[in-house]
mmCIF file of C-alpha atoms in Angstrom:
data_model
loop_
_atom_site.group_PDB
_atom_site.id
_atom_site.type_symbol
_atom_site.label_atom_id
_atom_site.label_comp_id
_atom_site.label_asym_id
_atom_site.label_seq_id
_atom_site.Cartn_x
_atom_site.Cartn_y
_atom_site.Cartn_z
ATOM 1 C CA MET A 1 0.000 0.000 0.000
ATOM 2 C CA LYS A 2 2.745 2.420 0.902
ATOM 3 C CA ARG A 3 4.645 1.878 -2.358
ATOM 4 C CA SER A 4 1.542 2.088 -4.569
ATOM 5 C CA LEU A 5 0.238 5.184 -2.769
ATOM 6 C CA VAL A 6 3.379 7.263 -3.136
ATOM 7 C CA ILE A 7 4.569 6.034 -6.530
ATOM 8 C CA GLY A 8 1.016 6.104 -7.877
ATOM 9 C CA CYS A 9 0.481 9.729 -6.816
ATOM 10 C CA ALA A 10 3.818 10.741 -8.305
ATOM 11 C CA ALA A 11 3.204 8.965 -11.604
ATOM 12 C CA LEU A 12 -0.315 10.364 -11.916
ATOM 13 C CA ALA A 13 0.840 13.939 -11.289
ATOM 14 C CA LEU A 14 3.699 13.602 -13.753
ATOM 15 C CA ALA A 15 1.526 12.083 -16.462
ATOM 16 C CA ALA A 16 -1.189 14.695 -15.988
ATOM 17 C CA GLY A 17 1.292 17.543 -16.180
ATOM 18 C CA CYS A 18 3.220 16.203 -19.131
ATOM 19 C CA GLY A 19 0.765 15.667 -21.962
ATOM 20 C CA THR A 20 2.902 15.733 -25.076
ATOM 21 C CA ALA A 21 6.126 17.080 -23.611
ATOM 22 C CA SER A 22 8.450 17.864 -26.487
ATOM 23 C CA ALA A 23 11.400 19.607 -24.872
ATOM 24 C CA GLN A 24 13.376 22.619 -25.858
ATOM 25 C CA SER A 25 16.886 21.726 -26.922
ATOM 26 C CA LYS A 26 18.581 24.105 -24.510
ATOM 27 C CA PHE A 27 19.226 23.271 -20.863
ATOM 28 C CA ASP A 28 20.027 25.989 -18.367
ATOM 29 C CA VAL A 29 22.602 25.019 -15.750
ATOM 30 C CA VAL A 30 22.203 26.891 -12.478
ATOM 31 C CA ILE A 31 25.111 26.809 -10.029
ATOM 32 C CA GLY A 32 24.871 27.913 -6.414
ATOM 33 C CA GLY A 33 26.024 26.920 -2.984
ATOM 34 C CA ASP A 34 27.236 28.022 0.417
ATOM 35 C CA ALA A 35 30.208 27.667 2.741
ATOM 36 C CA PHE A 36 31.061 28.325 6.366
ATOM 37 C CA PHE A 37 34.143 28.489 8.549
ATOM 38 C CA GLN A 38 33.663 28.193 12.311
ATOM 39 C CA VAL A 39 36.008 28.785 15.224
ATOM 40 C CA GLY A 40 34.963 27.186 18.499
ATOM 41 C CA TYR A 41 36.182 27.529 22.078
ATOM 42 C CA VAL A 42 34.931 24.975 24.625
ATOM 43 C CA ASN A 43 35.077 25.079 28.419
ATOM 44 C CA GLN A 44 33.746 21.721 29.578
ATOM 45 C CA ASP A 45 33.616 19.994 32.957
ATOM 46 C CA ARG A 46 34.151 16.477 31.541
ATOM 47 C CA ASP A 47 36.503 17.114 28.636
ATOM 48 C CA THR A 48 38.912 14.285 29.576
ATOM 49 C CA GLY A 49 41.929 16.404 28.641
ATOM 50 C CA LEU A 50 40.698 17.456 25.189
ATOM 51 C CA ARG A 51 41.774 20.601 23.356
ATOM 52 C CA SER A 52 39.756 23.769 23.983
ATOM 53 C CA THR A 53 39.944 25.388 20.528
ATOM 54 C CA GLU A 54 39.052 23.859 17.173
ATOM 55 C CA PHE A 55 37.888 24.746 13.645
ATOM 56 C CA GLN A 56 35.257 23.254 11.392
ATOM 57 C CA ASN A 57 34.225 24.105 7.864
ATOM 58 C CA ARG A 58 31.927 23.007 5.070
ATOM 59 C CA PHE A 59 31.504 23.871 1.383
ATOM 60 C CA ARG A 60 28.404 22.843 -0.608
ATOM 61 C CA LEU A 61 27.932 23.221 -4.370
ATOM 62 C CA ASN A 62 24.521 22.883 -6.052
ATOM 63 C CA ILE A 63 24.420 22.080 -9.776
ATOM 64 C CA THR A 64 20.967 22.128 -11.376
ATOM 65 C CA PRO A 65 20.526 21.460 -15.119
ATOM 66 C CA LYS A 66 16.926 22.141 -16.133
ATOM 67 C CA ALA A 67 14.729 22.767 -19.156
ATOM 68 C CA THR A 68 11.099 23.627 -19.912
ATOM 69 C CA ALA A 69 8.926 21.524 -22.201
ATOM 70 C CA ASP A 70 6.505 23.046 -24.677
ATOM 71 C CA ASN A 71 3.608 22.336 -22.322
ATOM 72 C CA GLY A 72 5.269 24.332 -19.507
ATOM 73 C CA MET A 73 6.625 21.416 -17.474
ATOM 74 C CA GLU A 74 10.035 22.215 -15.929
ATOM 75 C CA TYR A 75 12.259 19.179 -15.533
ATOM 76 C CA GLY A 76 15.870 18.350 -14.760
ATOM 77 C CA GLY A 77 18.099 17.182 -11.946
ATOM 78 C CA ARG A 78 20.159 18.446 -9.057
ATOM 79 C CA ILE A 79 23.307 17.339 -7.328
ATOM 80 C CA ARG A 80 24.708 18.893 -4.155
ATOM 81 C CA LEU A 81 28.363 18.172 -3.518
ATOM 82 C CA ARG A 82 29.752 18.831 -0.060
ATOM 83 C CA THR A 83 33.165 18.725 1.517
ATOM 84 C CA GLY A 84 34.553 19.640 4.908
ATOM 85 C CA ASN A 85 34.033 18.533 8.478
ATOM 86 C CA GLY A 86 30.572 20.027 8.961
ATOM 87 C CA SER A 87 29.620 16.858 10.832
ATOM 88 C CA PRO A 88 31.548 14.122 12.628
ATOM 89 C CA VAL A 89 28.996 11.777 11.070
ATOM 90 C CA THR A 90 29.664 12.652 7.424
ATOM 91 C CA GLY A 91 33.372 13.254 8.024
ATOM 92 C CA THR A 92 35.816 14.630 5.480
ATOM 93 C CA GLY A 93 36.043 14.070 1.741
ATOM 94 C CA VAL A 94 33.583 14.899 -1.032
ATOM 95 C CA THR A 95 30.081 13.447 -0.822
ATOM 96 C CA ALA A 96 26.800 14.030 -2.653
ATOM 97 C CA ASP A 97 23.956 14.434 -0.156
ATOM 98 C CA ARG A 98 21.499 15.548 -2.875
ATOM 99 C CA ALA A 99 21.265 13.789 -6.251
ATOM 100 C CA PHE A 100 17.803 13.599 -7.732
ATOM 101 C CA LEU A 101 15.601 14.059 -10.795
ATOM 102 C CA PHE A 102 12.673 16.473 -10.640
ATOM 103 C CA ALA A 103 9.639 17.595 -12.603
ATOM 104 C CA ASN A 104 7.538 20.674 -11.800
ATOM 105 C CA THR A 105 4.034 20.673 -13.258
ATOM 106 C CA THR A 106 0.758 22.484 -12.612
ATOM 107 C CA PHE A 107 -0.239 19.391 -10.619
ATOM 108 C CA GLY A 108 2.753 19.499 -8.284
ATOM 109 C CA THR A 109 6.407 18.556 -7.990
ATOM 110 C CA ILE A 110 8.064 15.155 -8.110
ATOM 111 C CA GLN A 111 11.602 14.427 -6.873
ATOM 112 C CA ALA A 112 13.234 11.017 -7.179
ATOM 113 C CA GLY A 113 16.687 10.119 -5.892
ATOM 114 C CA VAL A 114 18.832 11.195 -2.947
ATOM 115 C CA VAL A 115 17.149 13.934 -0.947
ATOM 116 C CA ASN A 116 16.424 14.445 2.745
ATOM 117 C CA GLY A 117 13.006 13.775 4.230
ATOM 118 C CA LEU A 118 10.080 16.172 3.969
ATOM 119 C CA SER A 119 10.315 17.561 7.495
ATOM 120 C CA ASP A 120 14.077 18.062 7.174
ATOM 121 C CA GLU A 121 13.519 20.082 4.001
ATOM 122 C CA PHE A 122 10.349 21.944 5.025
ATOM 123 C CA GLY A 123 9.718 21.429 8.760
ATOM 124 C CA ILE A 124 9.848 24.546 10.946
ATOM 125 C CA ILE A 125 12.025 24.355 14.074
ATOM 126 C CA GLY A 126 11.655 28.003 15.116
ATOM 127 C CA PRO A 127 12.808 31.344 13.748
ATOM 128 C CA ASN A 128 16.543 30.657 14.087
ATOM 129 C CA VAL A 129 17.643 28.334 11.300
ATOM 130 C CA GLU A 130 21.157 27.371 10.221
ATOM 131 C CA GLY A 131 23.253 30.457 9.546
ATOM 132 C CA ILE A 132 21.706 32.576 12.324
ATOM 133 C CA ALA A 133 23.993 32.659 15.360
ATOM 134 C CA GLY A 134 22.080 31.510 18.421
ATOM 135 C CA GLY A 135 20.153 28.819 16.541
ATOM 136 C CA PRO A 136 19.960 25.065 17.234
ATOM 137 C CA ASP A 137 20.935 23.922 13.715
ATOM 138 C CA ASN A 138 24.415 25.471 13.544
ATOM 139 C CA ASN A 139 26.592 22.393 14.183
ATOM 140 C CA THR A 140 27.530 23.883 17.555
ATOM 141 C CA VAL A 141 27.466 20.619 19.524
ATOM 142 C CA TYR A 142 29.926 19.080 17.053
ATOM 143 C CA PHE A 143 32.639 20.958 18.970
ATOM 144 C CA LEU A 144 31.984 18.467 21.807
ATOM 145 C CA ASN A 145 33.006 15.574 19.558
ATOM 146 C CA GLY A 146 35.711 13.456 21.165
ATOM 147 C CA SER A 147 34.333 13.856 24.672
ATOM 148 C CA PRO A 148 32.144 11.222 26.373
ATOM 149 C CA THR A 149 29.353 13.826 26.421
ATOM 150 C CA TYR A 150 29.044 13.832 22.638
ATOM 151 C CA ALA A 151 28.167 10.132 22.616
ATOM 152 C CA LEU A 152 25.455 10.732 25.247
ATOM 153 C CA LEU A 153 23.765 13.767 23.673
ATOM 154 C CA PRO A 154 20.162 12.959 22.708
ATOM 155 C CA THR A 155 20.296 15.158 19.594
ATOM 156 C CA THR A 156 23.202 13.228 18.061
ATOM 157 C CA THR A 157 20.783 10.347 17.469
ATOM 158 C CA ASN A 158 17.372 12.013 17.773
ATOM 159 C CA ASN A 159 16.692 14.446 14.929
ATOM 160 C CA PHE A 160 15.229 17.931 15.540
ATOM 161 C CA ARG A 161 12.407 16.902 13.233
ATOM 162 C CA THR A 162 10.991 13.450 12.447
ATOM 163 C CA PHE A 163 13.326 10.677 13.518
ATOM 164 C CA VAL A 164 15.105 9.825 10.253
ATOM 165 C CA SER A 165 14.185 12.908 8.192
ATOM 166 C CA GLY A 166 17.900 13.651 7.850
ATOM 167 C CA ASP A 167 18.595 10.269 6.254
ATOM 168 C CA THR A 168 19.613 10.662 2.613
ATOM 169 C CA GLY A 169 18.435 7.226 1.566
ATOM 170 C CA THR A 170 17.097 7.033 -1.977
ATOM 171 C CA LYS A 171 13.429 8.037 -2.065
ATOM 172 C CA ILE A 172 10.613 9.416 -4.183
ATOM 173 C CA LEU A 173 8.481 12.326 -3.032
ATOM 174 C CA TYR A 174 5.541 14.334 -4.285
ATOM 175 C CA LEU A 175 4.652 17.952 -3.361
ATOM 176 C CA THR A 176 1.294 19.503 -4.112
ATOM 177 C CA PRO A 177 1.011 22.978 -5.647
ATOM 178 C CA VAL A 178 0.843 25.854 -3.159
ATOM 179 C CA ILE A 179 -2.822 26.765 -2.615
ATOM 180 C CA ALA A 180 -3.678 29.746 -0.382
ATOM 181 C CA GLY A 181 -0.349 29.306 1.414
ATOM 182 C CA PHE A 182 -0.724 25.543 1.949
ATOM 183 C CA GLN A 183 1.485 22.847 0.459
ATOM 184 C CA GLY A 184 1.339 19.133 1.203
ATOM 185 C CA GLY A 185 3.727 16.286 0.511
ATOM 186 C CA ILE A 186 4.363 12.565 0.821
ATOM 187 C CA SER A 187 7.522 10.488 0.378
ATOM 188 C CA TYR A 188 8.509 6.838 0.307
ATOM 189 C CA MET A 189 11.965 5.344 1.033
ATOM 190 C CA PRO A 190 12.582 1.544 0.768
ATOM 191 C CA GLN A 191 15.094 1.657 3.611
ATOM 192 C CA THR A 192 17.365 4.054 5.456
ATOM 193 C CA GLY A 193 21.046 4.320 4.635
ATOM 194 C CA ASP A 194 20.777 3.439 0.930
ATOM 195 C CA VAL A 195 22.358 6.506 -0.670
ATOM 196 C CA ASN A 196 22.250 6.651 -4.492
ATOM 197 C CA GLN A 197 20.801 3.141 -4.593
ATOM 198 C CA SER A 198 18.258 0.917 -2.910
ATOM 199 C CA VAL A 199 19.178 -2.574 -4.014
ATOM 200 C CA ASN A 200 20.141 -4.039 -0.651
ATOM 201 C CA ARG A 201 17.148 -6.353 -0.317
ATOM 202 C CA ILE A 202 18.285 -7.842 2.983
ATOM 203 C CA LYS A 203 15.576 -7.316 5.592
ATOM 204 C CA ASN A 204 17.404 -8.228 8.751
ATOM 205 C CA ASN A 205 19.989 -5.449 8.739
ATOM 206 C CA GLY A 206 18.677 -3.273 11.573
ATOM 207 C CA ASN A 207 17.663 -0.420 9.214
ATOM 208 C CA PHE A 208 14.214 1.094 8.998
ATOM 209 C CA GLN A 209 12.229 -0.354 6.096
ATOM 210 C CA ASP A 210 9.426 1.086 3.934
ATOM 211 C CA VAL A 211 9.630 4.548 5.460
ATOM 212 C CA VAL A 212 6.741 6.880 4.613
ATOM 213 C CA GLU A 213 6.567 10.563 5.577
ATOM 214 C CA LEU A 214 3.634 12.845 4.953
ATOM 215 C CA GLY A 215 2.501 16.270 6.069
ATOM 216 C CA GLY A 216 2.305 19.874 5.026
ATOM 217 C CA LEU A 217 3.455 23.469 5.343
ATOM 218 C CA TYR A 218 1.567 26.779 5.588
ATOM 219 C CA LYS A 219 3.039 30.239 4.995
ATOM 220 C CA ASN A 220 1.245 33.568 4.704
ATOM 221 C CA GLU A 221 1.509 37.278 5.456
ATOM 222 C CA PHE A 222 -1.165 39.617 6.762
ATOM 223 C CA GLY A 223 0.138 43.159 6.591
ATOM 224 C CA ASP A 224 3.049 43.380 9.021
ATOM 225 C CA PHE A 225 2.269 39.936 10.446
ATOM 226 C CA SER A 226 3.688 36.669 9.105
ATOM 227 C CA VAL A 227 2.642 33.140 10.006
ATOM 228 C CA GLU A 228 4.221 29.808 9.116
ATOM 229 C CA ALA A 229 3.503 26.341 10.433
ATOM 230 C CA SER A 230 4.288 22.729 9.555
ATOM 231 C CA ALA A 231 3.284 19.240 10.646
ATOM 232 C CA PHE A 232 4.734 15.896 9.517
ATOM 233 C CA TYR A 233 4.315 12.239 10.437
ATOM 234 C CA GLN A 234 6.802 9.473 9.619
ATOM 235 C CA PHE A 235 6.449 5.714 10.030
ATOM 236 C CA GLY A 236 8.216 2.536 8.981
ATOM 237 C CA LYS A 237 9.136 -1.012 9.939
ATOM 238 C CA THR A 238 12.251 -2.597 11.345
ATOM 239 C CA GLN A 239 13.451 -6.165 11.232
ATOM 240 C CA SER A 240 15.760 -8.043 13.535
ATOM 241 C CA LEU A 241 19.537 -7.983 13.404
ATOM 242 C CA GLY A 242 20.635 -11.452 14.424
ATOM 243 C CA ALA A 243 18.949 -12.156 17.763
ATOM 244 C CA THR A 244 18.156 -8.466 18.350
ATOM 245 C CA SER A 245 14.818 -6.963 17.339
ATOM 246 C CA PHE A 246 13.899 -3.285 17.313
ATOM 247 C CA GLU A 247 10.867 -1.067 17.776
ATOM 248 C CA ASN A 248 9.150 0.192 14.618
ATOM 249 C CA LEU A 249 9.442 3.798 13.479
ATOM 250 C CA SER A 250 6.720 6.250 14.488
ATOM 251 C CA SER A 251 7.614 9.931 14.676
ATOM 252 C CA VAL A 252 5.818 13.273 14.520
ATOM 253 C CA HIS A 253 7.066 16.846 14.172
ATOM 254 C CA VAL A 254 5.156 20.131 14.471
ATOM 255 C CA GLY A 255 6.461 23.694 14.387
ATOM 256 C CA ALA A 256 5.265 27.281 14.002
ATOM 257 C CA ASN A 257 6.576 30.855 13.766
ATOM 258 C CA VAL A 258 4.819 34.208 14.138
ATOM 259 C CA GLY A 259 6.453 37.446 13.028
ATOM 260 C CA TYR A 260 5.681 41.142 13.325
ATOM 261 C CA GLY A 261 7.986 43.766 11.872
ATOM 262 C CA GLY A 262 11.525 42.821 12.865
ATOM 263 C CA PHE A 263 10.428 40.377 15.590
ATOM 264 C CA LYS A 264 9.806 36.669 15.159
ATOM 265 C CA VAL A 265 9.074 33.973 17.756
ATOM 266 C CA GLY A 266 8.360 30.282 17.398
ATOM 267 C CA GLY A 267 9.343 26.746 18.166
ATOM 268 C CA SER A 268 8.787 23.082 17.488
ATOM 269 C CA TYR A 269 8.228 19.688 19.034
ATOM 270 C CA ALA A 270 9.451 16.320 17.746
ATOM 271 C CA TYR A 271 8.305 13.064 19.340
ATOM 272 C CA SER A 272 9.688 9.669 18.335
ATOM 273 C CA GLY A 273 8.768 7.491 21.309
ATOM 274 C CA ASP A 274 10.512 4.098 21.256
ATOM 275 C CA SER A 275 11.505 4.301 17.567
ATOM 276 C CA GLY A 276 14.526 2.134 16.822
ATOM 277 C CA TYR A 277 15.096 0.972 20.393
ATOM 278 C CA ASP A 278 16.236 -2.543 21.138
ATOM 279 C CA LYS A 279 13.066 -4.306 22.319
ATOM 280 C CA SER A 280 14.959 -6.054 25.110
ATOM 281 C CA LEU A 281 15.787 -2.768 26.876
ATOM 282 C CA THR A 282 14.170 -2.579 30.293
ATOM 283 C CA VAL A 283 14.537 1.221 30.509
ATOM 284 C CA LYS A 284 13.325 3.219 27.509
ATOM 285 C CA GLU A 285 13.311 6.992 27.758
ATOM 286 C CA LYS A 286 10.839 8.530 25.335
ATOM 287 C CA GLN A 287 12.660 10.365 22.563
ATOM 288 C CA ASP A 288 11.624 13.966 22.022
ATOM 289 C CA VAL A 289 12.995 17.445 21.351
ATOM 290 C CA TRP A 290 11.465 20.788 22.360
ATOM 291 C CA ILE A 291 12.740 24.010 20.753
ATOM 292 C CA ALA A 292 11.702 27.613 21.489
ATOM 293 C CA GLY A 293 13.352 30.678 19.999
ATOM 294 C CA ALA A 294 13.080 34.374 19.207
ATOM 295 C CA GLN A 295 14.895 36.840 16.988
ATOM 296 C CA TYR A 296 14.970 40.529 16.214
ATOM 297 C CA THR A 297 16.247 41.947 12.913
ATOM 298 C CA THR A 298 17.338 45.538 12.531
ATOM 299 C CA GLY A 299 19.253 46.603 9.448
ATOM 300 C CA PRO A 300 22.179 44.208 8.909
ATOM 301 C CA LEU A 301 21.933 42.737 12.453
ATOM 302 C CA VAL A 302 19.983 39.704 13.676
ATOM 303 C CA PHE A 303 19.809 39.067 17.432
ATOM 304 C CA ALA A 304 18.675 35.574 18.411
ATOM 305 C CA VAL A 305 18.040 33.429 21.487
ATOM 306 C CA ASP A 306 17.100 29.753 21.613
ATOM 307 C CA TYR A 307 16.287 27.025 24.114
ATOM 308 C CA GLN A 308 16.325 23.300 23.415
ATOM 309 C CA TYR A 309 15.314 20.406 25.630
ATOM 310 C CA SER A 310 15.928 16.850 24.452
ATOM 311 C CA ARG A 311 15.831 13.367 25.909
ATOM 312 C CA SER A 312 16.488 9.805 24.805
ATOM 313 C CA ASN A 313 18.469 6.759 25.878
ATOM 314 C CA GLY A 314 22.227 7.302 25.909
ATOM 315 C CA THR A 315 24.984 4.725 25.712
ATOM 316 C CA SER A 316 28.021 4.999 27.958
ATOM 317 C CA PRO A 317 31.182 5.232 25.827
ATOM 318 C CA ASN A 318 33.065 3.549 28.686
ATOM 319 C CA THR A 319 30.939 0.455 29.314
ATOM 320 C CA GLY A 320 28.181 0.379 26.691
ATOM 321 C CA PHE A 321 25.557 0.598 29.436
ATOM 322 C CA VAL A 322 22.271 2.209 28.268
ATOM 323 C CA ALA A 323 20.280 4.686 30.376
ATOM 324 C CA PRO A 324 18.010 7.756 29.949
ATOM 325 C CA VAL A 325 19.703 11.077 29.187
ATOM 326 C CA LYS A 326 18.306 14.618 29.227
ATOM 327 C CA ALA A 327 19.946 17.774 27.896
ATOM 328 C CA ASN A 328 19.191 21.485 28.147
ATOM 329 C CA LEU A 329 20.864 23.749 25.579
ATOM 330 C CA TYR A 330 20.705 27.556 25.918
ATOM 331 C CA GLN A 331 21.952 29.709 23.032
ATOM 332 C CA ALA A 332 22.297 33.386 22.173
ATOM 333 C CA GLY A 333 23.968 35.106 19.246
ATOM 334 C CA VAL A 334 24.211 38.031 16.880
ATOM 335 C CA THR A 335 24.640 37.824 13.101
ATOM 336 C CA TYR A 336 25.920 40.684 10.943
ATOM 337 C CA THR A 337 25.491 40.898 7.164
ATOM 338 C CA ILE A 338 28.756 42.269 5.793
ATOM 339 C CA ALA A 339 27.679 42.237 2.149
ATOM 340 C CA PRO A 340 25.040 40.393 0.090
ATOM 341 C CA GLY A 341 25.551 36.688 0.752
ATOM 342 C CA LEU A 342 28.334 37.251 3.310
ATOM 343 C CA THR A 343 27.681 37.100 7.071
ATOM 344 C CA THR A 344 29.557 36.715 10.308
ATOM 345 C CA GLY A 345 28.131 35.749 13.682
ATOM 346 C CA LEU A 346 29.106 35.305 17.305
ATOM 347 C CA GLU A 347 27.328 32.658 19.359
ATOM 348 C CA TYR A 348 27.355 31.534 22.990
ATOM 349 C CA SER A 349 25.906 28.164 24.047
ATOM 350 C CA TYR A 350 25.531 26.540 27.446
ATOM 351 C CA LEU A 351 24.847 22.808 27.708
ATOM 352 C CA ASP A 352 23.519 21.080 30.821
ATOM 353 C CA LEU A 353 23.570 17.276 30.440
ATOM 354 C CA ASP A 354 22.010 14.932 32.999
ATOM 355 C CA SER A 355 22.197 11.155 32.697
ATOM 356 C CA LYS A 356 20.586 8.389 34.714
ATOM 357 C CA LEU A 357 23.830 6.450 34.332
ATOM 358 C CA THR A 358 25.549 5.971 37.654
ATOM 359 C CA THR A 359 29.260 6.614 38.000
ATOM 360 C CA ALA A 360 29.825 2.852 38.312
ATOM 361 C CA GLN A 361 27.778 2.136 35.148
ATOM 362 C CA ASN A 362 29.865 4.731 33.301
ATOM 363 C CA GLY A 363 33.204 3.118 34.115
ATOM 364 C CA GLY A 364 33.884 5.167 37.236
ATOM 365 C CA VAL A 365 33.332 8.517 35.491
ATOM 366 C CA ASN A 366 30.497 10.905 36.391
ATOM 367 C CA PRO A 367 28.418 11.085 33.156
ATOM 368 C CA ASP A 368 26.791 14.457 33.932
ATOM 369 C CA ASP A 369 28.392 17.440 32.243
ATOM 370 C CA ARG A 370 28.252 21.215 31.814
ATOM 371 C CA ALA A 371 29.822 22.953 28.832
ATOM 372 C CA HIS A 372 30.269 26.511 27.562
ATOM 373 C CA ILE A 373 30.814 26.944 23.819
ATOM 374 C CA ILE A 374 31.768 30.208 22.124
ATOM 375 C CA MET A 375 31.664 30.103 18.337
ATOM 376 C CA LEU A 376 32.590 32.579 15.613
ATOM 377 C CA ASP A 377 30.834 31.744 12.349
ATOM 378 C CA THR A 378 31.638 33.234 8.922
ATOM 379 C CA ARG A 379 29.734 32.072 5.842
ATOM 380 C CA PHE A 380 28.651 33.045 2.371
ATOM 381 C CA ALA A 381 25.954 31.871 -0.018
ATOM 382 C CA PHE A 382 25.756 32.337 -3.776
#
């Protein structure tokens, strides 16, 4: 049902929008991208002798060849190449985290290939998105990588949005046209982790299988007021890995922002319950993330504050023991636009991590931690 629903909707929309689609011979190739360089200073209670100062950077390049058919259908493809250490997960080297075909018709948009989930692309997490100092999506906690705290952080495994919306497994998705500010969407992914392919037909590999995400987005302006909201639901199956079986995927994300003049406030909530947990665990902390934020823009300056509360099970890096973990992250920052597409920002973050692990369960080390992170962020987009 899941496969036929998503693929059927996509095929129907494409066929209806195509008609006789004789194409123009000329393709336009649009190139864009963005890059950042970040300097971080960390003062951490449980740093186990780590360095205090580090750098991280990332460069992304979007290449989009596209054309328009005689009937008005726009079609083409997009690849996004990225390099740098923007995430300890993706690591260094050149990777392609977007590589898909697309068709835009009067009946909606179809994308097929490597692209993040709907809520990762469109879900609202508050007014402070990546690139605004003082926001939750700025890779700030990556500066804790190497410390035992990084392995315990709920948000390193529990996405801000639906649980595996950040997974770039190969998928197909359909977006409706925008009607009175509303746009809906649905996607289907055979299994997580299959980037640029989905031909690993093994069921018992511990990945989520037959992942479906659906939901919608609303954006509108009423004079000086602006409103935007989103809601998405994601579900899927899991199979066993050897003798270990896991909980199925069920995750929801909702978010909203309200703006007036230069002010904007908002937040989001993501709930993933037991998704992906080993069924044999006797203690299962519910997985969720709360975010609340505000910003004020005046001229080239953006002032932002953010609060994030997250919880899930954490695994001790010393003993492998699993126990509930909760984290509070407080952030504040200012971003200055130097020139079109060029910004710099200063951010302060305070992390308060509490774990139900005992010192004995954590190999004789107190798992609780407090950390101060100061980050200077410079980036450009073109």
